[in-house]
XYZ file of C-alpha atoms in Angstrom:
771
model
C 22.130 -11.800 -10.163
C 19.409 -10.468 -8.232
C 19.660 -6.597 -6.571
C 20.667 -7.201 -3.103
C 23.857 -9.872 -4.308
C 26.536 -8.469 -0.919
C 23.667 -7.165 1.258
C 23.602 -9.015 4.838
C 20.343 -7.768 6.976
C 19.649 -8.891 10.670
C 15.448 -8.426 11.297
C 15.052 -8.589 15.007
C 11.295 -10.275 15.867
C 9.182 -7.637 16.129
C 5.993 -6.125 14.051
C 5.009 -8.244 10.883
C 5.718 -4.813 8.914
C 9.605 -5.465 9.618
C 9.459 -8.687 8.856
C 7.564 -8.121 5.994
C 10.147 -6.041 5.011
C 12.512 -8.245 5.343
C 11.110 -10.544 3.661
C 10.987 -8.196 0.428
C 14.849 -7.843 0.461
C 15.713 -11.468 0.809
C 13.798 -12.721 -1.996
C 16.268 -9.827 -3.829
C 18.779 -11.429 -2.856
C 19.990 -10.076 1.002
C 20.965 -12.142 2.980
C 18.194 -12.255 6.106
C 18.831 -13.402 9.541
C 15.768 -13.704 11.949
C 16.471 -12.796 15.395
C 13.721 -14.298 17.423
C 13.172 -15.025 21.273
C 13.867 -18.438 23.315
C 11.370 -20.544 22.093
C 10.772 -18.697 19.327
C 8.673 -15.843 17.728
C 5.033 -15.961 19.794
C 3.782 -15.637 16.179
C 4.779 -18.714 15.061
C 1.890 -21.465 13.775
C 0.197 -18.387 12.769
C -0.302 -18.224 8.694
C 1.458 -14.704 8.707
C 3.949 -15.777 9.998
C 5.342 -18.623 7.673
C 4.895 -16.286 5.306
C 5.630 -13.160 5.741
C 9.351 -15.020 7.304
C 10.076 -16.669 4.344
C 13.413 -16.559 2.562
C 15.137 -15.882 6.649
C 17.576 -17.881 8.837
C 16.138 -17.741 11.881
C 18.288 -16.985 15.486
C 17.269 -17.477 19.315
C 17.677 -14.587 21.015
C 17.255 -13.364 24.780
C 17.597 -9.739 24.680
C 16.716 -8.872 28.038
C 19.776 -10.810 28.889
C 23.229 -8.935 28.991
C 24.509 -12.080 27.975
C 23.406 -11.889 24.236
C 25.113 -9.136 24.203
C 28.627 -10.068 22.635
C 26.051 -12.123 19.422
C 23.378 -8.408 19.731
C 27.077 -6.987 18.560
C 28.308 -9.747 16.667
C 25.123 -9.444 14.126
C 24.710 -5.517 14.132
C 28.408 -5.818 12.785
C 27.318 -8.988 10.106
C 24.960 -6.563 8.761
C 24.290 -4.034 6.571
C 20.833 -2.791 8.040
C 19.603 -3.765 11.604
C 15.374 -4.131 10.858
C 13.422 -3.261 14.124
C 9.763 -2.533 14.702
C 10.202 -1.927 18.941
C 9.383 1.334 20.126
C 11.978 3.679 21.197
C 11.512 3.198 24.655
C 12.085 -0.447 23.704
C 14.680 -0.104 21.537
C 16.668 1.872 24.236
C 16.106 -1.248 26.316
C 18.058 -3.732 24.304
C 20.649 -1.171 23.547
C 19.968 -1.569 19.829
C 18.699 1.833 19.002
C 19.995 4.226 16.357
C 23.157 4.901 18.710
C 23.723 2.773 19.801
C 23.920 0.437 16.470
C 26.061 3.192 14.899
C 28.908 3.128 17.771
C 28.948 -1.248 16.584
C 28.816 -0.722 12.516
C 29.024 2.756 11.447
C 28.665 1.486 7.573
C 25.149 -0.220 8.871
C 21.407 1.441 7.967
C 19.073 1.314 10.997
C 15.994 0.297 9.942
C 12.914 1.229 12.330
C 9.190 -0.107 11.756
C 7.845 1.390 14.918
C 3.904 1.771 15.206
C 3.591 5.034 16.014
C 7.115 6.685 14.548
C 9.142 7.557 16.243
C 8.573 10.495 17.536
C 4.907 12.013 20.029
C 3.279 11.213 22.726
C 2.704 7.754 21.600
C 5.908 7.101 20.625
C 5.903 4.362 22.594
C 2.789 2.733 22.570
C 3.362 -0.623 21.214
C 0.368 -0.350 18.706
C -0.637 -3.477 16.147
C -1.952 -3.363 13.239
C -5.950 -2.561 14.553
C -5.105 0.304 16.329
C -2.213 2.148 13.704
C -5.567 1.459 11.847
C -7.928 2.575 13.716
C -5.576 6.163 14.368
C -4.423 6.680 10.465
C -8.287 6.469 9.313
C -8.580 3.801 8.115
C -11.202 2.132 10.381
C -12.803 5.393 10.553
C -12.684 5.939 5.772
C -14.343 2.373 5.599
C -17.756 2.363 4.707
C -20.482 1.336 6.074
C -24.351 2.320 5.928
C -24.296 2.772 9.865
C -21.273 5.387 9.007
C -19.977 3.326 11.252
C -16.038 2.684 12.048
C -14.960 -0.842 10.467
C -12.739 -2.263 10.826
C -10.888 -4.345 8.831
C -10.032 -8.523 8.174
C -6.389 -7.906 7.267
C -3.253 -5.980 8.123
C -3.236 -3.752 5.332
C -1.297 -0.462 7.204
C 1.644 -3.607 8.251
C 1.572 -4.788 4.652
C 1.845 -1.067 3.437
C 4.720 0.213 5.980
C 6.185 -3.249 4.805
C 6.626 -2.203 0.983
C 7.587 1.377 1.778
C 10.284 -0.144 4.916
C 11.381 -1.995 1.477
C 11.624 0.938 -0.715
C 13.404 3.102 2.198
C 16.197 0.292 2.780
C 17.266 0.371 -0.742
C 17.144 3.765 -0.648
C 19.977 4.058 1.893
C 21.653 1.422 -0.191
C 22.069 4.020 -2.988
C 23.144 6.472 -0.508
C 25.764 4.857 0.924
C 28.394 6.244 -1.521
C 32.021 4.321 -2.419
C 32.029 5.394 1.853
C 29.117 3.056 2.586
C 27.846 4.834 5.385
C 25.018 3.548 7.277
C 21.940 6.265 8.945
C 18.765 6.158 11.048
C 15.384 5.557 8.485
C 11.938 5.170 9.291
C 9.089 3.824 8.284
C 6.574 3.929 10.942
C 3.055 1.688 10.767
C 1.295 4.456 10.984
C 2.803 5.808 7.255
C 2.463 3.070 6.222
C -1.782 3.426 7.288
C -1.516 6.985 5.662
C 0.553 5.811 1.974
C -2.808 3.172 1.737
C -4.848 6.409 1.552
C -3.496 10.245 0.192
C -6.404 11.105 -2.036
C -8.380 11.578 0.713
C -5.540 13.143 2.850
C -6.308 16.586 2.112
C -7.771 19.739 3.387
C -8.350 22.724 1.389
C -11.439 25.638 2.031
C -12.750 24.747 -1.091
C -12.551 21.041 -1.433
C -15.666 19.468 -1.881
C -16.839 15.295 -1.408
C -16.694 13.019 -4.726
C -19.256 11.341 -2.790
C -22.547 12.664 -2.027
C -25.149 10.838 0.480
C -24.994 7.393 2.165
C -22.093 5.636 2.648
C -22.422 2.242 0.432
C -20.427 -0.902 1.291
C -21.467 -2.307 -2.314
C -19.594 0.855 -4.009
C -19.642 4.359 -4.477
C -21.710 5.336 -7.108
C -24.678 3.622 -8.612
C -22.899 1.950 -11.714
C -19.499 1.407 -10.400
C -20.076 -1.387 -7.520
C -20.851 -4.813 -7.341
C -24.514 -6.239 -7.525
C -26.183 -9.964 -6.907
C -27.085 -11.686 -9.579
C -29.786 -14.601 -9.991
C -28.000 -17.315 -8.513
C -26.667 -15.217 -5.296
C -23.255 -14.053 -6.339
C -21.509 -10.594 -6.332
C -19.951 -9.117 -9.650
C -19.032 -5.256 -9.440
C -19.628 -3.786 -13.026
C -16.551 -0.456 -13.247
C -18.138 2.124 -15.088
C -15.616 5.000 -14.273
C -16.434 6.514 -17.477
C -18.806 8.067 -19.819
C -18.077 5.708 -21.756
C -18.308 3.164 -20.054
C -21.390 3.248 -18.458
C -22.913 4.586 -21.958
C -21.246 0.778 -22.934
C -23.747 -0.800 -20.098
C -27.005 0.788 -20.556
C -27.327 -0.724 -24.004
C -25.925 -4.641 -22.779
C -28.883 -4.437 -20.108
C -30.865 -3.488 -22.561
C -31.637 0.191 -21.476
C -29.651 2.529 -23.509
C -32.341 5.789 -23.044
C -30.816 5.341 -19.486
C -27.846 7.673 -21.216
C -30.504 10.138 -21.723
C -32.486 10.233 -18.993
C -31.869 13.868 -17.461
C -32.095 12.019 -14.378
C -28.502 10.800 -15.142
C -26.582 13.657 -16.355
C -23.024 14.257 -16.573
C -23.693 10.160 -15.259
C -21.567 8.051 -14.047
C -19.840 10.249 -11.357
C -21.997 13.321 -11.843
C -25.041 12.196 -11.260
C -27.042 14.598 -8.295
C -27.404 12.650 -4.957
C -31.408 12.171 -5.796
C -30.607 10.300 -8.244
C -28.430 7.557 -7.020
C -31.791 5.664 -5.918
C -33.473 5.979 -8.900
C -30.633 4.835 -10.853
C -30.107 1.757 -8.567
C -33.368 1.039 -7.620
C -33.192 0.058 -12.130
C -30.415 -1.418 -12.377
C -30.227 -4.274 -9.579
C -33.850 -5.488 -10.897
C -31.981 -6.232 -14.225
C -28.974 -8.058 -12.829
C -31.169 -10.376 -11.111
C -32.534 -11.596 -14.614
C -29.922 -13.495 -15.007
C -26.861 -15.354 -13.620
C -23.569 -14.015 -12.490
C -21.516 -15.695 -15.257
C -24.585 -14.704 -17.794
C -23.592 -11.045 -17.029
C -20.043 -11.262 -17.337
C -20.340 -13.039 -20.806
C -22.639 -10.199 -21.768
C -20.555 -6.783 -20.125
C -17.397 -8.466 -21.739
C -18.894 -8.725 -24.899
C -20.058 -5.181 -24.777
C -16.425 -3.928 -23.066
C -17.928 -3.016 -19.590
C -15.292 -3.652 -16.763
C -16.675 -6.146 -14.664
C -15.222 -9.102 -12.260
C -16.882 -11.818 -10.141
C -16.531 -11.811 -6.503
C -14.780 -14.150 -5.647
C -12.511 -16.292 -2.715
C -8.800 -16.075 -1.727
C -8.975 -20.051 -2.703
C -10.116 -19.156 -6.411
C -8.445 -16.435 -6.938
C -4.729 -18.388 -6.412
C -6.079 -21.390 -8.114
C -6.878 -19.088 -10.842
C -5.174 -19.438 -14.715
C -4.297 -15.868 -14.945
C -2.451 -16.451 -11.226
C -0.985 -18.690 -12.405
C 0.875 -17.346 -15.660
C 1.829 -14.138 -13.690
C 3.701 -17.232 -11.125
C 1.690 -16.024 -8.141
C 0.807 -19.473 -7.445
C 3.887 -21.064 -5.228
C 4.134 -24.521 -3.429
C 6.515 -24.711 -0.626
C 7.369 -27.369 2.341
C 7.397 -25.248 5.656
C 8.511 -27.097 8.267
C 5.988 -26.832 10.363
C 2.789 -26.289 8.831
C 4.044 -29.202 6.028
C 2.434 -28.468 2.193
C 1.597 -24.317 1.581
C 0.497 -22.641 -1.007
C 1.521 -18.809 -0.881
C 2.012 -15.602 -3.659
C 5.088 -15.749 -5.373
C 6.509 -12.092 -5.706
C 4.772 -9.738 -6.460
C 7.645 -7.687 -8.507
C 9.431 -8.815 -11.845
C 12.727 -7.678 -13.033
C 13.481 -8.981 -15.996
C 17.213 -9.806 -15.832
C 17.824 -9.578 -11.611
C 14.591 -11.977 -10.636
C 14.088 -12.068 -6.921
C 14.026 -15.993 -5.833
C 11.663 -17.406 -2.833
C 14.565 -18.531 -0.938
C 12.665 -21.421 0.955
C 10.070 -21.826 3.566
C 10.026 -19.805 6.547
C 13.656 -20.963 9.248
C 12.814 -23.807 10.970
C 11.675 -23.407 14.822
C 15.392 -23.386 16.969
C 17.239 -24.093 13.578
C 20.679 -22.068 14.348
C 22.479 -23.129 11.831
C 22.827 -22.017 8.981
C 22.754 -18.356 10.668
C 25.378 -19.028 12.396
C 27.531 -19.963 9.154
C 26.890 -17.294 7.516
C 27.862 -15.081 10.649
C 31.482 -17.234 11.014
C 32.472 -16.512 6.773
C 34.856 -13.543 7.440
C 33.164 -10.583 6.719
C 33.219 -8.484 3.470
C 36.069 -5.680 2.494
C 33.893 -2.729 2.687
C 35.484 -0.709 -0.769
C 35.767 2.365 2.009
C 39.180 3.979 2.280
C 38.527 6.332 5.144
C 35.616 7.369 8.022
C 32.587 6.352 6.296
C 30.185 9.550 5.710
C 27.402 10.408 2.980
C 26.578 13.967 1.356
C 23.298 14.660 2.238
C 21.175 14.677 -0.612
C 18.115 13.075 -0.717
C 18.876 8.765 -1.504
C 17.410 8.954 -5.479
C 18.977 13.013 -6.038
C 19.943 13.480 -9.861
C 17.209 10.240 -10.283
C 15.015 11.500 -14.063
C 12.042 9.563 -13.628
C 9.716 9.569 -16.833
C 6.511 9.533 -15.292
C 3.331 8.230 -18.108
C 1.139 6.987 -15.593
C -2.875 7.732 -14.407
C -5.237 6.462 -12.290
C -3.505 6.092 -8.378
C -1.466 2.920 -9.377
C 0.454 4.269 -11.980
C 0.891 8.135 -10.626
C 1.391 6.943 -6.613
C 4.591 5.009 -7.039
C 7.020 7.775 -8.689
C 5.145 10.065 -6.195
C 6.821 7.666 -3.555
C 10.362 7.889 -6.293
C 9.817 12.612 -6.278
C 9.977 11.941 -2.263
C 13.069 10.114 -1.850
C 14.381 13.114 -4.730
C 13.611 11.904 -7.791
C 13.310 14.958 -10.173
C 9.896 13.329 -12.029
C 8.221 14.708 -15.021
C 4.324 14.094 -15.842
C 4.222 13.113 -19.142
C 0.370 13.995 -20.140
C -1.050 14.318 -23.604
C -3.036 18.106 -24.373
C -6.471 16.626 -22.615
C -4.433 14.825 -19.371
C -4.638 12.700 -17.215
C -8.593 11.377 -17.345
C -7.657 11.182 -12.915
C -7.943 15.148 -12.977
C -11.455 15.037 -12.767
C -11.144 13.629 -9.132
C -10.507 17.255 -8.365
C -8.301 17.675 -5.303
C -7.414 13.511 -5.046
C -5.482 14.362 -8.108
C -2.894 16.423 -5.604
C -2.394 13.058 -3.622
C -1.120 10.675 -5.633
C 0.623 13.472 -7.555
C 2.595 15.808 -5.038
C 6.037 16.775 -5.957
C 6.007 16.001 -9.850
C 6.884 19.068 -12.882
C 4.132 17.983 -15.240
C 4.142 19.167 -19.050
C 1.572 18.535 -21.968
C 2.569 17.582 -25.171
C 0.433 15.698 -28.451
C 2.306 12.520 -28.251
C 0.570 11.157 -31.612
C 2.874 14.074 -33.757
C 6.031 13.427 -34.862
C 7.488 16.742 -32.940
C 5.460 15.385 -29.935
C 7.445 11.735 -30.228
C 10.919 13.900 -30.889
C 10.488 15.783 -26.906
C 9.756 12.562 -25.705
C 12.457 10.309 -27.203
C 15.195 13.390 -25.787
C 13.631 13.420 -22.520
C 14.267 9.366 -22.571
C 18.009 9.784 -23.725
C 18.613 11.871 -20.348
C 15.598 9.589 -17.737
C 17.023 7.046 -15.205
C 13.674 5.132 -15.128
C 10.079 4.957 -16.944
C 6.990 4.476 -15.520
C 3.741 3.499 -17.771
C 0.795 2.011 -17.544
C -1.369 1.264 -20.109
C -2.513 -1.371 -21.007
C 0.138 -4.180 -22.746
C 1.297 -2.827 -25.936
C -0.160 0.742 -25.791
C 3.411 2.119 -25.273
C 4.854 0.534 -28.765
C 2.149 2.057 -30.348
C 3.486 4.965 -29.745
C 7.802 3.709 -30.088
C 7.858 4.095 -26.434
C 7.827 0.671 -25.105
C 11.243 -0.898 -23.674
C 12.712 -2.061 -26.154
C 12.029 1.059 -28.069
C 13.634 3.505 -25.483
C 16.326 1.169 -24.438
C 18.274 0.907 -27.759
C 18.520 4.674 -27.328
C 19.339 4.832 -23.845
C 20.885 1.303 -22.666
C 20.533 1.990 -19.234
C 17.424 3.198 -18.334
C 14.718 1.498 -15.933
C 11.448 0.936 -18.121
C 8.557 0.277 -15.273
C 5.093 -1.575 -16.307
C 1.859 -1.029 -14.141
C -0.987 -3.041 -15.408
C -4.554 -4.289 -14.293
C -3.167 -8.367 -14.609
C 0.774 -8.342 -16.059
C 1.982 -8.515 -19.529
C 0.828 -12.553 -20.303
C -2.249 -15.342 -19.532
C -4.925 -15.761 -20.471
C -6.436 -12.182 -19.139
C -3.160 -10.103 -19.167
C -5.149 -7.565 -21.384
C -8.586 -6.945 -19.539
C -8.610 -3.765 -18.359
C -8.757 -2.987 -14.626
C -10.169 -1.083 -12.165
C -9.071 -1.130 -8.131
C -12.272 -3.266 -7.243
C -12.342 -5.479 -10.124
C -9.422 -6.988 -8.553
C -10.798 -6.502 -4.994
C -13.266 -8.689 -6.450
C -11.316 -11.746 -7.961
C -8.597 -11.829 -5.337
C -11.057 -13.035 -2.656
C -10.880 -9.808 0.054
C -14.236 -8.378 -0.594
C -16.021 -12.268 0.427
C -13.850 -12.057 3.015
C -14.481 -8.374 4.368
C -18.211 -9.174 3.903
C -18.136 -12.592 5.419
C -19.710 -15.997 5.132
C -23.574 -15.078 6.140
C -23.230 -11.632 4.442
C -22.700 -9.663 0.514
C -19.151 -8.952 -0.684
C -18.411 -5.154 0.846
C -16.037 -2.337 -1.382
C -12.882 -1.781 0.445
C -12.753 2.445 0.609
C -9.083 1.957 0.774
C -7.877 1.053 -2.268
C -5.521 -1.942 -1.681
C -4.853 -3.213 -5.201
C -4.285 1.004 -6.772
C -1.616 1.914 -3.954
C -0.893 -0.881 -3.688
C 1.207 -2.303 -6.815
C 1.952 1.370 -6.981
C 4.199 0.591 -3.498
C 5.152 -2.056 -5.369
C 6.381 -0.152 -9.033
C 8.832 2.365 -6.186
C 9.727 -1.175 -4.842
C 10.815 -1.942 -8.098
C 12.747 0.547 -9.770
C 15.211 1.370 -6.635
C 16.059 -2.690 -7.149
C 16.472 -1.955 -10.484
C 18.719 1.370 -9.773
C 20.240 -1.135 -7.280
C 20.711 -3.727 -10.025
C 22.277 -0.773 -12.392
C 24.764 -0.096 -10.009
C 26.248 -4.007 -10.064
C 25.165 -4.657 -13.467
C 25.615 -1.538 -15.557
C 22.679 -2.015 -17.868
C 18.769 -0.899 -17.407
C 16.203 -3.408 -17.897
C 12.314 -4.522 -18.042
C 10.415 -4.384 -14.347
C 6.567 -4.963 -13.738
C 4.064 -5.154 -11.143
C 0.132 -5.467 -11.728
C -2.905 -4.782 -9.184
C -3.256 -8.527 -9.725
C -0.125 -8.540 -7.551
C -0.541 -6.317 -5.113
C -3.800 -7.952 -4.538
C -1.647 -10.566 -3.425
C 0.611 -8.661 -2.065
C -1.374 -6.489 0.125
C -3.016 -9.692 1.931
C 0.471 -11.965 2.273
C -0.445 -14.061 5.197
C -4.042 -14.326 3.760
C -2.865 -16.460 0.616
C -1.936 -18.975 2.580
C -3.237 -22.536 2.503
C -2.703 -25.668 4.260
C -4.271 -28.209 5.994
C -5.863 -26.541 9.792
C -5.663 -23.208 8.272
C -7.892 -20.626 10.272
C -10.499 -18.845 9.167
C -9.853 -15.420 7.725
C -13.146 -15.165 6.012
C -15.012 -13.522 9.063
C -15.874 -10.316 8.501
C -19.801 -8.359 8.512
C -20.438 -5.077 6.701
C -20.222 -3.711 9.660
C -17.172 -5.539 11.686
C -16.350 -3.251 14.451
C -13.242 -5.866 15.067
C -11.864 -9.368 15.711
C -13.820 -10.026 19.369
C -15.138 -8.304 22.029
C -11.931 -6.859 23.307
C -10.538 -6.231 20.068
C -12.281 -3.723 18.530
C -14.900 -0.341 18.470
C -16.879 1.324 20.804
C -18.403 4.438 21.184
C -18.260 7.192 23.627
C -20.238 9.056 25.577
C -19.590 12.364 23.435
C -19.831 10.289 20.242
C -16.251 9.624 19.424
C -14.951 6.183 19.241
C -11.526 4.056 20.523
C -10.695 1.577 20.045
C -9.368 -1.240 21.664
C -6.928 -4.400 21.458
C -6.231 -6.296 24.160
C -4.343 -8.930 24.404
C -3.083 -10.966 27.843
C -5.096 -11.551 31.235
C -3.194 -8.613 32.982
C -4.942 -6.385 30.242
C -7.501 -7.467 30.770
C -7.816 -7.470 35.103
C -6.712 -4.194 34.443
C -10.063 -3.507 32.587
C -11.937 -5.340 35.247
C -10.674 -3.279 37.353
C -11.214 0.562 36.065
C -15.008 -0.710 34.258
C -16.432 -3.402 37.393
C -20.033 -2.981 36.281
C -18.209 -5.718 33.646
C -19.143 -9.087 34.260
C -16.602 -10.744 35.663
C -15.038 -13.298 32.496
C -11.766 -14.613 33.176
C -9.229 -13.834 30.412
C -9.685 -16.975 28.585
C -13.446 -16.999 27.985
C -13.107 -12.591 27.644
C -10.552 -13.390 24.287
C -12.843 -15.789 22.332
C -15.869 -14.237 22.963
C -16.913 -12.517 19.601
C -17.514 -8.990 18.083
C -21.059 -8.999 17.953
C -22.123 -9.867 21.966
C -23.408 -10.138 25.515
C -19.965 -8.908 26.188
C -19.657 -6.495 23.537
C -22.555 -5.341 24.726
C -21.637 -4.936 28.164
C -18.246 -3.697 27.216
C -20.529 -0.321 24.502
C -22.640 0.542 27.422
C -19.618 0.938 30.239
C -18.182 3.582 27.334
C -20.940 5.126 25.914
C -20.588 6.082 29.665
C -17.350 7.996 29.201
C -15.980 10.810 27.498
C -14.181 9.470 24.615
C -10.164 11.523 25.846
C -11.995 10.382 29.819
C -11.933 7.053 28.543
C -8.531 6.975 26.477
C -5.840 8.648 29.587
C -8.009 6.076 31.605
C -6.942 2.907 29.921
C -3.177 4.691 29.574
C -2.495 4.816 33.248
C -3.493 1.117 33.310
C -1.167 0.631 30.250
C -4.449 -0.954 28.254
C -3.771 -0.818 24.365
C -6.259 1.566 22.309
C -6.113 4.482 21.171
C -8.572 7.151 19.173
C -10.513 6.066 15.774
C -9.774 8.460 13.196
C -11.296 9.692 10.021
C -9.571 11.530 7.541
C -10.537 15.120 8.384
C -9.237 14.174 12.512
C -5.509 13.519 10.901
C -4.101 17.048 10.099
C -5.077 18.136 14.303
C -3.568 14.905 15.685
C -0.618 15.402 18.195
C 1.151 11.911 17.175
C 0.653 12.041 13.287
C 1.960 16.311 13.455
C 4.711 14.704 15.440
C 5.842 12.587 12.783
C 5.463 15.159 9.896
C 2.597 13.227 8.060
C 1.213 16.240 6.858
C 2.572 19.127 4.672
C 1.464 22.062 3.974
C 2.249 22.159 -0.271
C 1.714 25.779 -1.770
C -0.808 25.189 -5.026
C -0.694 27.069 -8.260
C -4.674 27.615 -8.665
C -5.654 26.770 -4.853
C -2.637 28.095 -2.692
C -2.187 26.586 0.441
C -2.813 22.484 0.602
C -2.324 20.351 3.190
C -1.514 17.429 2.680
C 0.572 13.339 3.533
C 3.672 14.663 4.447
C 7.013 12.780 4.721
C 6.419 8.863 4.377
C 9.755 8.037 4.806
C 12.044 9.416 7.648
C 16.767 9.544 6.487
C 18.788 10.601 9.302
C 21.544 11.516 7.153
C 19.674 11.931 3.712
C 16.586 13.375 4.193
C 13.453 13.386 1.254
C 11.748 16.083 0.320
C 8.321 17.188 -1.151
C 9.167 20.402 -3.200
C 5.640 21.124 -5.074
C 2.449 20.825 -4.768
C 0.482 18.631 -7.736
C 1.477 20.091 -11.324
C -1.183 21.886 -13.123
C -1.905 20.069 -16.791
C 1.303 21.150 -18.742
C 2.621 23.758 -15.420
C 6.455 23.266 -15.972
C 6.330 22.369 -19.948
C 8.245 25.371 -20.621
C 11.198 24.893 -18.443
C 11.436 21.414 -18.958
C 12.068 21.726 -22.047
C 14.313 24.602 -21.477
C 16.723 21.742 -19.270
C 16.312 18.872 -20.423
C 16.608 19.619 -24.162
C 17.842 23.155 -25.089
C 15.115 24.927 -26.583
C 14.962 28.583 -27.059
C 12.147 30.835 -25.808
C 11.199 31.322 -30.303
C 11.138 27.985 -30.540
C 8.777 26.782 -27.945
C 5.631 29.979 -28.797
C 6.409 28.157 -32.685
C 5.723 24.518 -30.594
C 2.377 25.563 -29.031
C 1.091 27.928 -31.929
C 1.229 24.430 -33.716
C -0.791 22.126 -30.273
C 2.519 20.232 -30.041
C 2.691 21.408 -26.860
C 0.308 22.965 -23.770
């Protein structure tokens, strides 16, 4: 049995976010039909298409031909979930808007993954991933020594939106209830971009930057960064706390650095003026030995570190194979391929890759599904829904810290779950990140207690008896030490769902190594790809491994809730930074003869070509253009007549740095950004502003889609941060509160869940059992 057995999905070919969401759902038991235009999707033949559309069946239709309406209606009636990535105007044009779907099938969930959301001045702008990354703050926040925007060489926003949309779809299935009521669900690509940096989308008058000085694409601080070794190869050393910093200093035979007054409060608290002096000391030392020699020395000293690898090396690595993340498949178009495996494991109801992407023009399997008798619904009356959030009544115990552990329960909180953040008396170590902590722990209540005490364990067991989900991200085996492992908790509560998030999974040769986001960035090939063939690797400020693992953990939790509805049992679930590193480069982890070069970035990468890149305007602001057709190019030539009269075939292949890009840069430098964007919009030329994070709070498109929330924090008062990322028309989610102070809700949790009296709580506080 799989979690989504009995669920039918129709996906209308649109964008990568919609395709990815459908793939994730299909590989957990849903039957998915992809509707392509006559002649097939224009993306066929690309590695992204042949990864993101595996496990589906295909059907070709001309949606603009009204003769197809009857078949479209058949598909919508067959479906439990209808997935689109079109703009609102295009949906209305195709009669696939939520109202039209509801008229045909009131029990269908209309899942939309529009580029910029369904509201606002740019709702009908059919933007691609590059433009969304520019508008959503990803390109503007990537570090470069120049301080200028840097375009990523993979569609991060689309992958993020795909995982979030799949999570929202399962939550909507959970919310349907006995009467199987449908509703409209939305996760825009823009929301996907937001979901990749919630810890940075914060505004408060007292908030200061954790990082100061020049932006270093090798890493944020002198001892949490990339280093070049004697053989020209790179490694990443992740001294994220004082303990690792001390071990690192000893490992490089410079213990005196720990006592050097210039480097007090290392690693994160070193004064800015001493960053470069420390780099000047460490870098020559690391160049005295080869990379492998340093990796051996650092690992023996228990310093977290990793080699910079290629994607090919990573997918062939023994640890990747041990997790089943290297999967061979025979694609009918591209031949024998190596792709990623399943990014989330559910022990009792595991997913399965249901085959390669469908062959072009082969409608037989899809038509066979449509011809089967319609499944009878259990509903005995007109569909209706209770209006409560999708996860209303679900209790989550959050034992997690860092981003990879904490952000997943935050997503569940936005979906309506009651999330209890459980911390030691010292608290989550990521509290020292200040306001960033608010971006990963929104919507939770907090309890602080001595986990090693008998009374503390009694409290945890009492809470676990009433919980639905446990999320933890300790190293494998650590929860067993406290008696909070899955086997121990399931013996008390067989319905409990236990999500384990760690660096390398729970098996394999490297499973017990410490891991942080940049260590998996380094291993996974994304740093090398972003740096390109002729430059140094690049540290991504967009922490895809951390945020990705958290999003995948939330997806696994809702899948397990759906499975529990079918079986009555909870189960053990897991994901890892390793799996998220691949899941958020899914289309890039596609290897076959003739594979295109997708590792061709640069530290100062402005885009993939002259007609698709960022340009600076006269007022110092940046815009991003992304042209994809000859009419668009001809329109640009009309607007900027001083450009060389190059044909589209030539312009399309012009590099990001070259004569044509210089000519375009010269023309845009004569215009203010708002004027340039207004002119481009009138001529239907795809372009948008490049937002820095600080600009997101006043962007009208962002505000129109409720992607910013104003919350009240117990210490800081009003704080602006990430708003609702998933939208439900009938069962809207919620943000009840800002992140909790340490132990802020201890008393009310003990009273509400365990019935403790005020006197008993006071005794526990006096005995330093709780805080």
